[in-house]
XYZ file of C-alpha atoms in Angstrom:
267
model
C -0.233 -5.391 0.605
C 2.400 -5.674 3.362
C 5.417 -3.391 2.884
C 6.018 -1.564 -0.394
C 8.762 0.933 0.423
C 11.208 2.214 3.067
C 9.132 5.156 4.284
C 7.672 5.167 7.786
C 4.151 4.830 6.359
C 4.968 2.596 3.366
C 3.485 -0.340 5.210
C -0.047 -1.593 5.933
C 0.571 -1.872 9.667
C 1.970 1.663 9.859
C -0.882 3.155 7.825
C -3.493 1.357 9.908
C -1.838 2.489 13.158
C -1.704 6.100 11.957
C -5.327 6.124 10.786
C -6.602 4.320 13.893
C -4.753 6.773 16.165
C -6.352 9.713 14.373
C -9.795 8.092 14.598
C -9.452 7.361 18.312
C -8.329 10.904 19.120
C -11.102 12.389 16.960
C -13.586 10.265 18.918
C -12.343 11.650 22.246
C -9.751 9.116 23.411
C -6.830 10.732 25.227
C -3.822 10.811 22.861
C -1.558 8.897 25.260
C -4.221 6.230 25.753
C -4.712 5.914 21.991
C -0.957 5.547 21.509
C -0.671 2.909 24.245
C -3.635 0.948 22.924
C -2.297 0.768 19.384
C 1.349 0.049 20.192
C 0.346 -2.719 22.641
C -2.075 -4.473 20.304
C 0.340 -6.952 18.731
C 1.140 -9.313 21.593
C 4.491 -10.972 20.963
C 4.885 -9.688 17.401
C 7.810 -7.360 18.034
C 8.216 -6.382 14.377
C 4.603 -5.244 13.982
C 4.715 -3.508 17.359
C 7.848 -1.583 16.331
C 6.306 -0.550 13.007
C 3.171 0.680 14.777
C 5.177 2.504 17.463
C 7.186 4.440 14.884
C 4.024 5.347 12.977
C 2.103 6.438 16.063
C 5.034 8.489 17.345
C 5.326 10.248 13.988
C 1.643 11.128 13.636
C 1.248 12.095 17.311
C 4.268 14.428 17.115
C 2.951 15.997 13.917
C -0.302 16.886 15.683
C 1.377 18.049 18.910
C 0.076 15.148 21.014
C 3.052 12.828 21.513
C 3.432 11.484 25.050
C 6.842 10.815 26.586
C 6.467 7.042 26.855
C 5.664 6.555 23.171
C 8.444 8.971 22.151
C 10.992 7.107 24.260
C 9.923 3.723 22.872
C 10.203 4.986 19.289
C 13.627 6.517 19.911
C 14.852 3.278 21.486
C 13.719 1.322 18.390
C 15.627 3.744 16.160
C 18.790 3.885 18.275
C 18.945 0.105 18.752
C 18.577 -0.373 14.972
C 16.219 -3.273 15.651
C 13.906 -2.072 12.888
C 16.763 -2.103 10.363
C 17.342 -5.830 10.848
C 14.383 -6.749 8.619
C 15.836 -4.621 5.815
C 19.308 -6.162 5.871
C 18.529 -8.696 3.128
C 16.506 -6.312 0.974
C 17.414 -4.530 -2.225
C 20.657 -2.550 -1.696
C 18.798 0.709 -2.385
C 16.258 0.088 0.352
C 18.467 -0.341 3.421
C 20.071 3.152 3.291
C 16.716 4.700 2.410
C 15.104 3.094 5.472
C 18.010 4.278 7.642
C 17.543 7.806 6.281
C 13.796 7.672 7.035
C 14.531 6.582 10.605
C 17.136 9.337 11.007
C 14.586 11.934 9.900
C 12.051 10.553 12.360
C 14.628 10.571 15.186
C 15.449 14.226 14.473
C 11.725 15.017 14.459
C 11.053 13.259 17.767
C 14.005 14.979 19.444
C 12.696 18.382 18.363
C 9.989 20.397 20.177
C 6.481 19.420 19.133
C 4.240 21.878 17.322
C 1.202 23.196 19.151
C -1.717 20.724 19.097
C -3.503 20.967 15.778
C -7.213 20.784 15.139
C -8.059 17.352 13.789
C -10.385 17.614 10.833
C -12.879 14.833 10.057
C -11.319 11.994 8.101
C -11.508 12.853 4.382
C -13.119 10.223 2.182
C -10.979 9.313 -0.817
C -12.311 9.121 -4.354
C -11.397 5.806 -6.003
C -9.436 5.900 -9.250
C -11.959 3.753 -11.161
C -15.541 2.585 -10.483
C -16.082 -0.907 -9.137
C -17.160 -3.463 -11.713
C -15.463 -1.615 -14.545
C -12.775 -2.746 -16.980
C -9.657 -0.721 -17.694
C -7.249 -1.135 -20.578
C -3.547 -0.828 -19.779
C -0.955 0.025 -22.424
C 2.076 -2.205 -21.795
C 4.196 -0.721 -24.561
C 5.840 -3.269 -26.854
C 3.937 -6.118 -25.204
C 0.617 -4.608 -26.308
C -2.363 -3.982 -24.060
C -4.191 -5.890 -21.349
C -7.539 -5.628 -19.602
C -8.045 -5.486 -15.852
C -11.114 -5.828 -13.663
C -11.716 -3.256 -10.911
C -12.806 -4.280 -7.425
C -13.142 -2.019 -4.413
C -12.101 -2.822 -0.872
C -13.609 -0.626 1.809
C -11.745 1.224 4.563
C -12.538 3.992 6.998
C -10.818 6.362 4.576
C -13.115 5.302 1.739
C -12.884 2.773 -1.101
C -9.591 1.685 -2.673
C -9.206 0.025 -6.057
C -8.138 -3.594 -6.250
C -7.099 -4.419 -9.826
C -7.205 -7.955 -11.228
C -5.492 -8.660 -14.590
C -7.647 -10.651 -17.019
C -6.838 -13.146 -19.737
C -5.850 -11.571 -23.040
C -8.100 -11.696 -26.077
C -7.367 -9.963 -29.384
C -8.936 -7.894 -30.740
C -10.530 -6.053 -27.821
C -13.564 -8.102 -26.678
C -17.083 -6.755 -26.813
C -18.901 -5.760 -23.650
C -20.708 -9.097 -23.619
C -17.428 -10.990 -24.039
C -15.798 -9.049 -21.207
C -18.242 -10.572 -18.729
C -16.739 -14.022 -19.323
C -13.055 -13.062 -19.069
C -11.120 -15.016 -16.444
C -8.190 -13.819 -14.275
C -4.765 -14.237 -15.837
C -3.208 -17.640 -15.104
C 0.034 -17.815 -13.135
C 2.693 -20.462 -12.666
C 2.188 -21.656 -9.070
C 5.654 -23.147 -8.566
C 7.745 -20.018 -9.155
C 9.059 -18.580 -5.863
C 8.530 -14.943 -5.009
C 11.479 -12.559 -4.828
C 13.549 -12.463 -1.667
C 12.557 -9.788 0.854
C 9.216 -9.313 -0.869
C 5.957 -9.331 1.065
C 4.192 -10.881 -1.948
C 3.837 -14.651 -1.944
C 3.549 -16.770 -5.059
C 0.797 -18.905 -3.559
C -1.487 -15.905 -3.135
C -4.800 -16.161 -4.984
C -6.429 -14.308 -6.589
C -3.709 -12.053 -7.948
C -4.687 -8.425 -7.385
C -2.876 -5.108 -6.992
C -3.996 -2.248 -4.797
C -3.641 0.693 -7.129
C -3.132 3.948 -5.230
C -2.439 6.755 -7.682
C -1.321 10.305 -7.153
C -3.205 13.181 -8.748
C -0.991 13.298 -11.840
C -0.966 9.501 -12.224
C -4.758 9.440 -12.399
C -4.423 11.226 -15.745
C -1.872 8.760 -17.167
C -2.815 8.072 -20.790
C -1.745 4.428 -20.495
C -4.741 3.687 -18.260
C -8.109 3.894 -19.971
C -11.540 3.141 -18.555
C -13.256 1.277 -21.402
C -16.391 -0.220 -19.815
C -18.503 0.329 -16.721
C -20.774 -2.013 -14.756
C -19.414 -5.138 -16.450
C -19.151 -7.215 -13.290
C -21.207 -7.584 -10.128
C -19.960 -8.722 -6.703
C -17.217 -6.098 -6.758
C -16.303 -5.706 -3.079
C -12.997 -7.461 -2.376
C -10.991 -8.341 0.696
C -7.751 -6.335 0.799
C -5.735 -9.414 1.901
C -4.816 -10.705 -1.597
C -3.570 -7.299 -2.667
C -0.140 -5.850 -2.967
C 0.712 -2.254 -3.714
C 2.601 -0.665 -6.539
C 4.633 2.476 -5.972
C 4.016 4.109 -9.361
C 2.118 3.484 -12.572
C 5.448 2.644 -14.225
C 6.234 -0.094 -11.711
C 2.736 -1.540 -11.937
C 2.929 -1.662 -15.741
C 6.317 -3.388 -15.550
C 4.763 -5.889 -13.201
C 1.826 -6.541 -15.536
C 4.184 -6.856 -18.496
C 6.114 -9.562 -16.657
C 2.932 -11.381 -15.692
C 1.742 -11.634 -19.282
C 5.141 -12.487 -20.726
C 6.223 -15.103 -18.178
C 3.207 -16.100 -16.088
C 5.127 -15.240 -12.917
C 6.079 -12.321 -10.724
C 9.673 -13.391 -10.131
C 10.931 -9.832 -10.678
C 8.585 -8.253 -8.155
C 11.571 -6.851 -6.257
C 11.838 -4.231 -9.009
C 8.676 -2.611 -7.652
C 10.442 -1.275 -4.571
């Protein structure tokens, strides 16, 4: 998935650091030790270390457990603008939005912490669609497409990994669905600049993470269950979509052009 937006937690590394910090503290690790362990886990990868430091500082402050060393490191990253360097070549909308997110975090870290909160057990998420199922997606003027649902497993519960399938009209029968292959892509088309998605990635899958209202979107319809077996996927080939609208635009481009050249529009 990589990075899909300018928010502090709109990044795999940041989300993992936040969730791992919460798990360590729930299990009895001292908050400062948990923070040090996670922010020091990246060796010479300064970018990943900075992302994790900002995430850990944010979540530790929120729960009233931020130590001075981690706070100072996060503030130094923000004040030096070292984190902003990786956003300089991105979409013009993203750079100021990342700066604003960092400014909000700086203001938070410079403010008094709340009293330590009680950490509840990690909630287990309910996936949007069952593994092995097929969903139909309304692409508007382009028509409809079918997608296969995988699950990849995390400590927070299963997430949906959606793989677009070859198009057959009219809608195939249940038996025919079992033989559908993933949509073909043009391997030589480069990915968009500043995107974390690479054209050579196979198979092509999206991590679909929907809000409560988006789960009711009429353009997404579960049409068949238990079509496929072997439905646990690695999260590595996935990328995220910010909204149902952006994901549908992405699918529309895939079916019309066989590429994802315009993937920058997702952010």
